[in-house]
mmCIF file of N, CA and C in Angstrom:
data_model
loop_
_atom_site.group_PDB
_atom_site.id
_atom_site.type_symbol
_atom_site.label_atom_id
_atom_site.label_comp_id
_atom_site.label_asym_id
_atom_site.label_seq_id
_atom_site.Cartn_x
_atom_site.Cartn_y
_atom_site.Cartn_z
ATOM 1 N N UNK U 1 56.486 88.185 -19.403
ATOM 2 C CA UNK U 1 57.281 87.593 -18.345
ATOM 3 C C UNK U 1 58.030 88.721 -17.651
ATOM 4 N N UNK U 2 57.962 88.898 -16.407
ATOM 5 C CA UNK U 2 58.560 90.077 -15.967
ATOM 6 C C UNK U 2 60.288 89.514 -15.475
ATOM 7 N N UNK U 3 60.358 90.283 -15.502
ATOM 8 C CA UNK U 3 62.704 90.442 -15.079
ATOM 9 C C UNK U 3 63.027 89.443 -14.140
ATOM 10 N N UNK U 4 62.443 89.294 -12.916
ATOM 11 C CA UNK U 4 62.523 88.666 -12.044
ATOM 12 C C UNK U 4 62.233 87.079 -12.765
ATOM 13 N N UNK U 5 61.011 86.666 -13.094
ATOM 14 C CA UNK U 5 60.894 85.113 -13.628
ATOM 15 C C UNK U 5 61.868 84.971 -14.794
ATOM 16 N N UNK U 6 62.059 85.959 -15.619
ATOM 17 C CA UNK U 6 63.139 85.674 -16.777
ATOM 18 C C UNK U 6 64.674 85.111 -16.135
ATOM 19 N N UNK U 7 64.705 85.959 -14.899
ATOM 20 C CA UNK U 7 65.900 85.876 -14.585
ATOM 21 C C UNK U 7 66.000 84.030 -13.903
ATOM 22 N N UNK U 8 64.944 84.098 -13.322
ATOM 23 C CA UNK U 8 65.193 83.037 -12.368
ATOM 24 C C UNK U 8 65.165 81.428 -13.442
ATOM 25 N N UNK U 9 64.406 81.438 -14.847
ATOM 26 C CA UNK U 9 63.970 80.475 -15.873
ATOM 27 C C UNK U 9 65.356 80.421 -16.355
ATOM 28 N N UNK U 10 66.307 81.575 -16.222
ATOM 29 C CA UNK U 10 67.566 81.386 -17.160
ATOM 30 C C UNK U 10 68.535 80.722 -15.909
ATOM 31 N N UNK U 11 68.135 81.182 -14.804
ATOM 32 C CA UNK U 11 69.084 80.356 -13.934
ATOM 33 C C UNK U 11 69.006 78.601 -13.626
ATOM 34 N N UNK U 12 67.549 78.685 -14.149
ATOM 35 C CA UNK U 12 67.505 76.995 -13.471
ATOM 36 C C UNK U 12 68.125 76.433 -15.065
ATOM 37 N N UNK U 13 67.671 76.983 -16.043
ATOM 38 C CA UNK U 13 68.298 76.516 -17.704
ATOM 39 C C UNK U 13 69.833 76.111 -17.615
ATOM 40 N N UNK U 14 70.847 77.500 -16.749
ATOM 41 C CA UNK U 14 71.875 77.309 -16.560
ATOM 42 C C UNK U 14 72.216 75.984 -15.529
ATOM 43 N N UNK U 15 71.616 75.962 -14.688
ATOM 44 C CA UNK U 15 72.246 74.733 -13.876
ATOM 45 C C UNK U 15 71.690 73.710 -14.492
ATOM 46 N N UNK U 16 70.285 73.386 -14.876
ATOM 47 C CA UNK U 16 70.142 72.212 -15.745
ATOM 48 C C UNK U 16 71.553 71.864 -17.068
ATOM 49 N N UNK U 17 71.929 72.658 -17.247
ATOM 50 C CA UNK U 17 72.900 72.289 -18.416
ATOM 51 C C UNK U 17 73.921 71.410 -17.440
ATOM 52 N N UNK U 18 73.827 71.884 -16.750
ATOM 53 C CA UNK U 18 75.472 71.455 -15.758
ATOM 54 C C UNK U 18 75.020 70.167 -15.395
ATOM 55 N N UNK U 19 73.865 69.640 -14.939
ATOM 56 C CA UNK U 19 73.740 68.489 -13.938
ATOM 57 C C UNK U 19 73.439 67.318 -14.763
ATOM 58 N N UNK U 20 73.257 66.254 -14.184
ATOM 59 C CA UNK U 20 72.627 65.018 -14.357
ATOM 60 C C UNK U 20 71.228 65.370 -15.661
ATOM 61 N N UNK U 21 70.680 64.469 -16.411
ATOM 62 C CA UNK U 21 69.666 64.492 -16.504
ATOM 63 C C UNK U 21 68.455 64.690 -15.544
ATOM 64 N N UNK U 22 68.482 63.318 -14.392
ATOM 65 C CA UNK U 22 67.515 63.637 -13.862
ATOM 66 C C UNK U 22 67.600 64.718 -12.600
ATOM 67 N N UNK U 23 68.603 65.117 -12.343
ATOM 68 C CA UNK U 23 68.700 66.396 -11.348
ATOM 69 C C UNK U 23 68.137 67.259 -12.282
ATOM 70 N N UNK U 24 68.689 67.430 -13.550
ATOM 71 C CA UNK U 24 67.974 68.900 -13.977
ATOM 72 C C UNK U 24 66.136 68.700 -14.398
ATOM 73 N N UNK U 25 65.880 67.737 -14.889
ATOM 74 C CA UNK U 25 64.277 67.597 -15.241
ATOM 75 C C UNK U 25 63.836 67.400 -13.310
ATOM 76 N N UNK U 26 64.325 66.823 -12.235
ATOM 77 C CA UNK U 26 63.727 67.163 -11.028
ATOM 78 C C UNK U 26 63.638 68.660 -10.788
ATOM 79 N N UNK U 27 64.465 69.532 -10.913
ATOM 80 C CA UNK U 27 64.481 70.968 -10.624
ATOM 81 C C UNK U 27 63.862 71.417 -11.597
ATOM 82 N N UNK U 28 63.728 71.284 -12.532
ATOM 83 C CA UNK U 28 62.364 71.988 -13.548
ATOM 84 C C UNK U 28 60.801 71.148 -12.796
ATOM 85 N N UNK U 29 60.453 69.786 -12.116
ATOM 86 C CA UNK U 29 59.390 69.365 -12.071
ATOM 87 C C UNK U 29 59.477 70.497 -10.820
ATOM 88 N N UNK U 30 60.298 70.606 -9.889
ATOM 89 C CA UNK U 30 60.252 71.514 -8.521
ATOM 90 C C UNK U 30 60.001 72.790 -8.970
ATOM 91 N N UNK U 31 60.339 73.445 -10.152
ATOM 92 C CA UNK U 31 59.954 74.904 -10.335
ATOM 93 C C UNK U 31 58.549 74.909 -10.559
ATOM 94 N N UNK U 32 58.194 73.755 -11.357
ATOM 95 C CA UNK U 32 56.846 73.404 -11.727
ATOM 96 C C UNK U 32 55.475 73.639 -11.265
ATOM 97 N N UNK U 33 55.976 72.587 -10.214
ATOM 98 C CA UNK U 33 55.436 72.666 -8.491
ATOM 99 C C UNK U 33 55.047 73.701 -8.067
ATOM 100 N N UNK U 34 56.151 74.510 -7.634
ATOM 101 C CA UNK U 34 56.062 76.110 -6.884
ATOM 102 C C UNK U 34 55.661 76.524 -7.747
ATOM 103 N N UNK U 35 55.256 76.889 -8.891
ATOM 104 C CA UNK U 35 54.174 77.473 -9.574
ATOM 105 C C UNK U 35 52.739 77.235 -9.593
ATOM 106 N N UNK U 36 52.700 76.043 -9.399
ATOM 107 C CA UNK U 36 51.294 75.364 -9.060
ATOM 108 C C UNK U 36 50.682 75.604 -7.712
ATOM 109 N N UNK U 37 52.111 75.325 -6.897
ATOM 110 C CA UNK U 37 51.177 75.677 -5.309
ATOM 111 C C UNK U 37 51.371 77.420 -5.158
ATOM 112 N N UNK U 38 51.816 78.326 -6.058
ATOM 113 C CA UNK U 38 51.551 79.596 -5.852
ATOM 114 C C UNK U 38 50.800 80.452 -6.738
ATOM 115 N N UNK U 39 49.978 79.501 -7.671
ATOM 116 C CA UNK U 39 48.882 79.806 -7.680
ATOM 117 C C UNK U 39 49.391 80.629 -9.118
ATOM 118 N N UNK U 40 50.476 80.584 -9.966
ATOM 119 C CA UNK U 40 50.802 80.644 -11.407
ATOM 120 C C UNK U 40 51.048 80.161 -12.397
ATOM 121 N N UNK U 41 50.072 79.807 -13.224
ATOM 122 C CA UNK U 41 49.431 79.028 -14.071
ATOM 123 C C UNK U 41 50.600 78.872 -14.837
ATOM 124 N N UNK U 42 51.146 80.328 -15.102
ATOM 125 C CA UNK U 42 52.516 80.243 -16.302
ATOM 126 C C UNK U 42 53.561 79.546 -16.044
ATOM 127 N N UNK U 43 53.943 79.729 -14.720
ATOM 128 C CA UNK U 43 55.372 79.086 -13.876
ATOM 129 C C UNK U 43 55.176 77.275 -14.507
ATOM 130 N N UNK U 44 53.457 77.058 -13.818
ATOM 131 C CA UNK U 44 53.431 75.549 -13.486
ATOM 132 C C UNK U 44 53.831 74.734 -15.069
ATOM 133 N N UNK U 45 53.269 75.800 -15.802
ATOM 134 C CA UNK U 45 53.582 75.117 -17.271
ATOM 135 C C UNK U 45 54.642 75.831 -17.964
ATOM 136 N N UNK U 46 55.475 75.783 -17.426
ATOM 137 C CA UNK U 46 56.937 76.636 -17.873
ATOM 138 C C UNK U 46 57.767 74.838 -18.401
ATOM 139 N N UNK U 47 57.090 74.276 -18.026
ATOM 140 C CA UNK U 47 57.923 72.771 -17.909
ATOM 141 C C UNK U 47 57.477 71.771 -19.239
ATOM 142 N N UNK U 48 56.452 72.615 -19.690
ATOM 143 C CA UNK U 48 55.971 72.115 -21.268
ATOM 144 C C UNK U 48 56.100 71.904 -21.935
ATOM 145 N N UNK U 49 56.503 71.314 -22.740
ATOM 146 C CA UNK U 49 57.005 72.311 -24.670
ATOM 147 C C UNK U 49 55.797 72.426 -25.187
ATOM 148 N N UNK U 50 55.874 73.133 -26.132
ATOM 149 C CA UNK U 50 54.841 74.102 -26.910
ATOM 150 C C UNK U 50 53.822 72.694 -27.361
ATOM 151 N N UNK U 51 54.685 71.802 -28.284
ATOM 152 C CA UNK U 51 54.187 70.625 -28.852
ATOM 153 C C UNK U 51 53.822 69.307 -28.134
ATOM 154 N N UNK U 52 53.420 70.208 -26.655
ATOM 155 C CA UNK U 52 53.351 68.494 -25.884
ATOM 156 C C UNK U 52 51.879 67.397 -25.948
ATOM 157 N N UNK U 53 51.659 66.879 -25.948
ATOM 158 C CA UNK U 53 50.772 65.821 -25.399
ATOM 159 C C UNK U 53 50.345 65.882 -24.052
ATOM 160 N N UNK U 54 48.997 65.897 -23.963
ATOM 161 C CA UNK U 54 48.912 65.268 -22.004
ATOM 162 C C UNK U 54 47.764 64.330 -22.482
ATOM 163 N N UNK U 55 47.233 63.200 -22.010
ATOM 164 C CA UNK U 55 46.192 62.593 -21.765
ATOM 165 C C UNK U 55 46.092 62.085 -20.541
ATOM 166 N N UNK U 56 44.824 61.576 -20.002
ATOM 167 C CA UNK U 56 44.413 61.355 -18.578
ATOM 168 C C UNK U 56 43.104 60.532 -18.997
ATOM 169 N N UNK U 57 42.510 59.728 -18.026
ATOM 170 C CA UNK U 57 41.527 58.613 -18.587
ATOM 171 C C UNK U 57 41.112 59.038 -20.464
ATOM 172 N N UNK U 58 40.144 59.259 -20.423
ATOM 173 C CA UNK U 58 39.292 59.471 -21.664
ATOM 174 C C UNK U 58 39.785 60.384 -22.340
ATOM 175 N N UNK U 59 40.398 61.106 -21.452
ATOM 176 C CA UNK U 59 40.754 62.801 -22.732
ATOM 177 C C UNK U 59 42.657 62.812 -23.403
ATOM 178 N N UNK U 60 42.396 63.600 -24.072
ATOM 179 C CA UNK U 60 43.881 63.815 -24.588
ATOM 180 C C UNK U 60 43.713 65.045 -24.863
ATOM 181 N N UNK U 61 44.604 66.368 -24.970
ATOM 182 C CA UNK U 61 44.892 67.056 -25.642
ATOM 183 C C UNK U 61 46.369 67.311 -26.531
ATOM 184 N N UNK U 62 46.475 68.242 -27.153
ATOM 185 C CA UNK U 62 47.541 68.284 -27.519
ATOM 186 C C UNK U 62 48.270 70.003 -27.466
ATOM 187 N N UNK U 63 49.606 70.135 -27.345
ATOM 188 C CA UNK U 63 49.779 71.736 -27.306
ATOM 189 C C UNK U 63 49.511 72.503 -25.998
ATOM 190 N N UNK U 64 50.557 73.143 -25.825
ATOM 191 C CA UNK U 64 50.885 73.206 -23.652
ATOM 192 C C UNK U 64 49.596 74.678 -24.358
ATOM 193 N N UNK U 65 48.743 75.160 -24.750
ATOM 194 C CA UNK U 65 47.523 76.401 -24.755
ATOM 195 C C UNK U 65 47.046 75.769 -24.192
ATOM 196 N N UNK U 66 46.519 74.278 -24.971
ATOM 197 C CA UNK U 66 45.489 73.764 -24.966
ATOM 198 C C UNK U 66 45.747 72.656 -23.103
ATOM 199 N N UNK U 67 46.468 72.165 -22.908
ATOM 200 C CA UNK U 67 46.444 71.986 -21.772
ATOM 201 C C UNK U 67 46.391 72.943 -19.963
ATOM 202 N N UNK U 68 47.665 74.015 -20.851
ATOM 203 C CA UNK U 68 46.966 75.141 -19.712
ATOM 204 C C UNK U 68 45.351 75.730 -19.431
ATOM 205 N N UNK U 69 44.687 75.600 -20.707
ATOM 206 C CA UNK U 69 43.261 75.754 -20.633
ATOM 207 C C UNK U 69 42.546 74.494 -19.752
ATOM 208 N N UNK U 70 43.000 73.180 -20.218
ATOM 209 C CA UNK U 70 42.883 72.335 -19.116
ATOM 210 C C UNK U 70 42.661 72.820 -17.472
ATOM 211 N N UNK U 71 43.285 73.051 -17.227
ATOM 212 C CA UNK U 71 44.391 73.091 -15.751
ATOM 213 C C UNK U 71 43.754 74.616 -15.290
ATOM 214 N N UNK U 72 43.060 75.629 -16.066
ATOM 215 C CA UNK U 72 43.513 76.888 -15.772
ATOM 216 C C UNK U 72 41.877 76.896 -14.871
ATOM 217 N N UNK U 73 40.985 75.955 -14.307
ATOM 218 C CA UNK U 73 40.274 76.927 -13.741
ATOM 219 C C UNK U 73 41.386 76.102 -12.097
ATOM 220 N N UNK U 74 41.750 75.779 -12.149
ATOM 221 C CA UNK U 74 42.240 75.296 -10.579
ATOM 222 C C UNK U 74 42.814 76.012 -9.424
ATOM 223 N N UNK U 75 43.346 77.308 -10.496
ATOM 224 C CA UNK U 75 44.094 78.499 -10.070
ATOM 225 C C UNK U 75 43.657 79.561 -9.760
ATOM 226 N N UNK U 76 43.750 80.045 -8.189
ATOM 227 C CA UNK U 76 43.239 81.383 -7.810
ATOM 228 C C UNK U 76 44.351 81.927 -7.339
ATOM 229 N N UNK U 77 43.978 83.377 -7.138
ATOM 230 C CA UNK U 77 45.244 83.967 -6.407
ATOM 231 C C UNK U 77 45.972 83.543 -5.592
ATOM 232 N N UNK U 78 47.383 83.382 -5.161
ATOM 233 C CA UNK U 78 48.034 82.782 -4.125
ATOM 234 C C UNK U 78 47.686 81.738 -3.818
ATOM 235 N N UNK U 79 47.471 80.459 -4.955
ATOM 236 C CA UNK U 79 47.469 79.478 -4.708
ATOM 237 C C UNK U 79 46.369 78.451 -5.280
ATOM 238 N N UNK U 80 46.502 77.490 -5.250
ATOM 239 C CA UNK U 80 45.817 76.432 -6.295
ATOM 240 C C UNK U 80 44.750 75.717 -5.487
ATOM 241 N N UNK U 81 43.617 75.666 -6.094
ATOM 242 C CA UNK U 81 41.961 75.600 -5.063
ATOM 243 C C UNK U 81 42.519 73.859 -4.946
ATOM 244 N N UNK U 82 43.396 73.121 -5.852
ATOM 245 C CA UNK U 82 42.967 71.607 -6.142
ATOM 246 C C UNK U 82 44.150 71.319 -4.430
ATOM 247 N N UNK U 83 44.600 72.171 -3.777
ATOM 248 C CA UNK U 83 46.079 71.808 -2.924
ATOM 249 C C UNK U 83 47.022 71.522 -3.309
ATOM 250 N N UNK U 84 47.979 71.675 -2.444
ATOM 251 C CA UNK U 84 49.691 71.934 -2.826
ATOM 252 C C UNK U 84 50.197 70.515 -3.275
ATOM 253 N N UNK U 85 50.957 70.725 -4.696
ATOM 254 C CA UNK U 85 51.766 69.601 -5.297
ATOM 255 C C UNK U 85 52.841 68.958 -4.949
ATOM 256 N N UNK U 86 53.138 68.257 -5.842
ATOM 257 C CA UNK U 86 54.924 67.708 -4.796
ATOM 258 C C UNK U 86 54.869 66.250 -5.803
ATOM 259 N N UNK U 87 55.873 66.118 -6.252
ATOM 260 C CA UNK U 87 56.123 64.929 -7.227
ATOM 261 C C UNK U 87 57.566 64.348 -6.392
ATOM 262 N N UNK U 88 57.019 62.791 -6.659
ATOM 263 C CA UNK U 88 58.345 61.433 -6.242
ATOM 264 C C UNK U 88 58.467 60.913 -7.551
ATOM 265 N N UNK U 89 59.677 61.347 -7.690
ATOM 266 C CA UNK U 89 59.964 60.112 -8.903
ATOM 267 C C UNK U 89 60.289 58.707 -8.585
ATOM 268 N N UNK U 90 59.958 57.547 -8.965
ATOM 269 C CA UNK U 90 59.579 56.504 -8.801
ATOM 270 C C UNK U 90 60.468 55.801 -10.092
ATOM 271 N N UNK U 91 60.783 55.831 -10.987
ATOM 272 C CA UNK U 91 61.796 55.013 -11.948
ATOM 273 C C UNK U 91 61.842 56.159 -13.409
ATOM 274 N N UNK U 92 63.073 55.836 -13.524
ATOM 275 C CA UNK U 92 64.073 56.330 -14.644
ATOM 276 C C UNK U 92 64.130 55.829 -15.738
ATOM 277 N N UNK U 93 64.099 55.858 -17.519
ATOM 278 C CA UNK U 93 64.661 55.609 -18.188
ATOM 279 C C UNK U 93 65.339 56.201 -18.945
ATOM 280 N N UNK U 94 66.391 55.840 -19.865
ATOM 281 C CA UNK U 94 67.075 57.098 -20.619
ATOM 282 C C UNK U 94 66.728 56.189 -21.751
ATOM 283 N N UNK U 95 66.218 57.276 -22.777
ATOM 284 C CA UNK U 95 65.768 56.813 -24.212
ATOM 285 C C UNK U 95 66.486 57.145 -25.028
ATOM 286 N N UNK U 96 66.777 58.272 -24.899
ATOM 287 C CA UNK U 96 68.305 58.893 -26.018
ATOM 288 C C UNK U 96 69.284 59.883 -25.361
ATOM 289 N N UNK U 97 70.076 60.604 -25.926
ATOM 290 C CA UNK U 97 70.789 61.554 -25.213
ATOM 291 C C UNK U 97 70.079 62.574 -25.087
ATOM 292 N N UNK U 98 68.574 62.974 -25.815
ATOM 293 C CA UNK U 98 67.864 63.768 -25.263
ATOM 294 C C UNK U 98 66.088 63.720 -24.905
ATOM 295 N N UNK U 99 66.000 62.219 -24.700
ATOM 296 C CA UNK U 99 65.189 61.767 -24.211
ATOM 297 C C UNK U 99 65.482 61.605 -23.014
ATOM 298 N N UNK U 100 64.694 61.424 -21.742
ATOM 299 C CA UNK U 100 64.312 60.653 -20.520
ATOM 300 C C UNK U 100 62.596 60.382 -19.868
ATOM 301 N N UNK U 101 62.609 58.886 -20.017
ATOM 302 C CA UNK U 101 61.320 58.836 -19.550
ATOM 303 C C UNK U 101 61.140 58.788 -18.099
ATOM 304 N N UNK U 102 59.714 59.433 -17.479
ATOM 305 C CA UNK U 102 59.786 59.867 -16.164
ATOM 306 C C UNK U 102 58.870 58.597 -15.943
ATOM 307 N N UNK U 103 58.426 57.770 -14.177
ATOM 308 C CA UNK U 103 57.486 57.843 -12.952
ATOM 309 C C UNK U 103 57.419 58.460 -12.649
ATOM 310 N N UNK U 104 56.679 59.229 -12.286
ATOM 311 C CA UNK U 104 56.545 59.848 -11.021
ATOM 312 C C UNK U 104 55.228 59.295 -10.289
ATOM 313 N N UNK U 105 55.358 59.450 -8.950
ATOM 314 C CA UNK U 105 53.813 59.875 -7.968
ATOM 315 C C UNK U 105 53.847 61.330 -7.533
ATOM 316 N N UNK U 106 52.530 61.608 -7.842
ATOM 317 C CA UNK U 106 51.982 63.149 -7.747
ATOM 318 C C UNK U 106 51.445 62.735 -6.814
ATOM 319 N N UNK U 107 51.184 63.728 -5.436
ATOM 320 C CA UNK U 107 50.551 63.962 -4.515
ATOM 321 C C UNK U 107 49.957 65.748 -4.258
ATOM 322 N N UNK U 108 48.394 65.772 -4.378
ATOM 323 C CA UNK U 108 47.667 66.930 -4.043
ATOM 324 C C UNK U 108 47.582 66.892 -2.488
ATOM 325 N N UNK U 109 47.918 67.633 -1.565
ATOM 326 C CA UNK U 109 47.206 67.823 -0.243
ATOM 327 C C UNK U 109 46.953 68.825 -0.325
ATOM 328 N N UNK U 110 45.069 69.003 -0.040
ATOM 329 C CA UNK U 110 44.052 69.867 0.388
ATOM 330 C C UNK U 110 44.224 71.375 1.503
ATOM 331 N N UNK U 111 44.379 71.739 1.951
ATOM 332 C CA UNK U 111 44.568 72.620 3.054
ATOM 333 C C UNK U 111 43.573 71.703 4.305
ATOM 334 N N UNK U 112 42.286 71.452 3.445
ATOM 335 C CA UNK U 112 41.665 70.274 5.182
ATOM 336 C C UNK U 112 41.125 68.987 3.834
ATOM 337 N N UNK U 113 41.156 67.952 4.406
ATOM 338 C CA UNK U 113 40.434 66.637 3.605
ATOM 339 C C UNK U 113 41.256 65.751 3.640
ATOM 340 N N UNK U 114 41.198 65.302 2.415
ATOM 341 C CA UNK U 114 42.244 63.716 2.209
ATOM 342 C C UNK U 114 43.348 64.568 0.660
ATOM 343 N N UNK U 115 44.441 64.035 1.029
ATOM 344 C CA UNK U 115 45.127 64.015 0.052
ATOM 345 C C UNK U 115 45.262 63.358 -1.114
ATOM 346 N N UNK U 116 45.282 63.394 -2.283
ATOM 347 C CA UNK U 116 44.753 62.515 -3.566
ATOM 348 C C UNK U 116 46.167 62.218 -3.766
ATOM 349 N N UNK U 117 46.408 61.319 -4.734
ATOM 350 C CA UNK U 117 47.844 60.836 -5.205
ATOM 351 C C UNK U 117 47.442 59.968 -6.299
ATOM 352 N N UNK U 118 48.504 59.960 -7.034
ATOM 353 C CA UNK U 118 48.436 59.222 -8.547
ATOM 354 C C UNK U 118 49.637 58.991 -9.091
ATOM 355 N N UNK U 119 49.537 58.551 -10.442
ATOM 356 C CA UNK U 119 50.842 57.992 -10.938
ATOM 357 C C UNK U 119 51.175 59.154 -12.584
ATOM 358 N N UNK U 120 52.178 59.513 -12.797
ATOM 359 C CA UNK U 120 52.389 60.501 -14.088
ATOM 360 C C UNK U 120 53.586 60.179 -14.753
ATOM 361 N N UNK U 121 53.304 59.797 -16.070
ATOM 362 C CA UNK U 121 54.377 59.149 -16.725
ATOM 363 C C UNK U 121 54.926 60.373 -17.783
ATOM 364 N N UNK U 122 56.099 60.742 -17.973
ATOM 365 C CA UNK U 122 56.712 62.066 -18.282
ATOM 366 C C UNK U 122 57.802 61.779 -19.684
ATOM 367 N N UNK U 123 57.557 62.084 -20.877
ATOM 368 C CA UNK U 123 58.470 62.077 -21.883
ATOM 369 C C UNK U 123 59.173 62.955 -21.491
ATOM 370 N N UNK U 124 60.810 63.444 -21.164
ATOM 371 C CA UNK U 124 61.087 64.911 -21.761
ATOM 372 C C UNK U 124 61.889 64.704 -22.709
ATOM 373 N N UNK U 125 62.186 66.075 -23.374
ATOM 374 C CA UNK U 125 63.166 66.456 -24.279
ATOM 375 C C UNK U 125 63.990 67.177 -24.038
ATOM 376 N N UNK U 126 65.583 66.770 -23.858
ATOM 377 C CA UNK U 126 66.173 68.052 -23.636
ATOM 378 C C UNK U 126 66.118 69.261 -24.490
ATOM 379 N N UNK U 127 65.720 70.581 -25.018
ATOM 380 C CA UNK U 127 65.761 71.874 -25.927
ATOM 381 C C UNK U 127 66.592 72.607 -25.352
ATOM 382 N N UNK U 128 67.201 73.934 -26.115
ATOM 383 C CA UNK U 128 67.566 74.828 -25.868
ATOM 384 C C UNK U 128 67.136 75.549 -24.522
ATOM 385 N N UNK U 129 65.888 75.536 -23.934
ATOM 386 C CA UNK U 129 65.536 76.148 -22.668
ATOM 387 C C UNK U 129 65.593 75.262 -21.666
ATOM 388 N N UNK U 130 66.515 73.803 -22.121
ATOM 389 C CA UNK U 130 66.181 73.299 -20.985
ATOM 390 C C UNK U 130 65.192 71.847 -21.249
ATOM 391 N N UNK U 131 64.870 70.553 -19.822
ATOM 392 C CA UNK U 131 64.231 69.589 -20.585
ATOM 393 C C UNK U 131 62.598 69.920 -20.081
ATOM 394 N N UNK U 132 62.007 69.691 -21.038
ATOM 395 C CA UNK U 132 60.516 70.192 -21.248
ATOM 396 C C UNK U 132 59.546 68.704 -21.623
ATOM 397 N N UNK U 133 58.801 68.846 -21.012
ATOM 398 C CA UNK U 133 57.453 67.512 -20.916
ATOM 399 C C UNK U 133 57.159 67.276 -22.524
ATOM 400 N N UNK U 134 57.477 66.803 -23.109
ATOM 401 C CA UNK U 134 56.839 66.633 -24.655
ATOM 402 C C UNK U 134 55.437 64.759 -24.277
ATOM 403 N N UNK U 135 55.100 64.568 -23.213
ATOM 404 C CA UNK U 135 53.910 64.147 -23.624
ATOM 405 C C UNK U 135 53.684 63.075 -21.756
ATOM 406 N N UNK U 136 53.097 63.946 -21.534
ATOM 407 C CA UNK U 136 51.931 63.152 -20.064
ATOM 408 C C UNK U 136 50.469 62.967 -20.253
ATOM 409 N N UNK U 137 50.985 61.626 -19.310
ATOM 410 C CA UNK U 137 49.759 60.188 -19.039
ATOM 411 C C UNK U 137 50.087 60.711 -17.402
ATOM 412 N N UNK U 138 48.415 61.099 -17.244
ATOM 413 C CA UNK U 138 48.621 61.285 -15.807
ATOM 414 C C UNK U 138 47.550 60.305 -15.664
ATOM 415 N N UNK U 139 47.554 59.927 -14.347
ATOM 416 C CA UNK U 139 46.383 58.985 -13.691
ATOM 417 C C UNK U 139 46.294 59.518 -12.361
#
């Protein structure tokens, strides 16, 4: 991780401590994002925990390796072949003081085509670095 992303992962950690739940898990899904639409695989899954879950129709994996391996041919230099991300959260729950379950709608737009959109349902956990995805159902 070079100086610059260390620096900037400890700054959003710091204001996540300060805010709302869902202000701080929105500004981690937004760092998320800008990692995805700039085309860094590491950034986009900075929002992981180590021990997460993702499943999507038929598949599941488990463990943010094994999902970045997922995800990792989508990514070329300066930017992501699938088009630029952008998440709406759509409804809230609070499960514990360090639980919150997410909606969201994900929207891909292409550089030319149709834009895809779907629905992504988001465990987090608040940890020490901050709240991190411990298990997505994307559709």
């Amino acid at each position: 991780m070079t100086i610059v992303a260390f620096a900037i992962a400890q700054a959003v950690a710091a204001a996540a401590a300060t805010a709302s739940p869902q202000a701080a898990i929105e500004t981690e899904l937004a760092a998320s994002a800008a990692g995805w639409n700039s085309g860094s695989l590491d950034r986009f899954m900075s929002v992981y925990a180590d021990d997460a879950v993702y499943s999507s129709g038929k598949d599941m994996v488990r463990g943010k390796a094994a999902i970045a391996k997922r995800y990792a041919g989508s990514f070329a230099e300066g930017g992501n072949a699938r088009g630029r991300l952008s998440f709406q959260p759509a409804a809230w729950r609070t499960i514990s003081n360090v639980h919150m379950l997410l909606v969201a709608r994900w929207t891909l737009t292409p550089a030319s085509g149709t834009a895809q959109t779907g629905l992504t349902t988001l465990l987090f956990e608040r940890r020490k670095d901050g709240w991190r995805i411990i298990a997505d159902h994307s559709s």
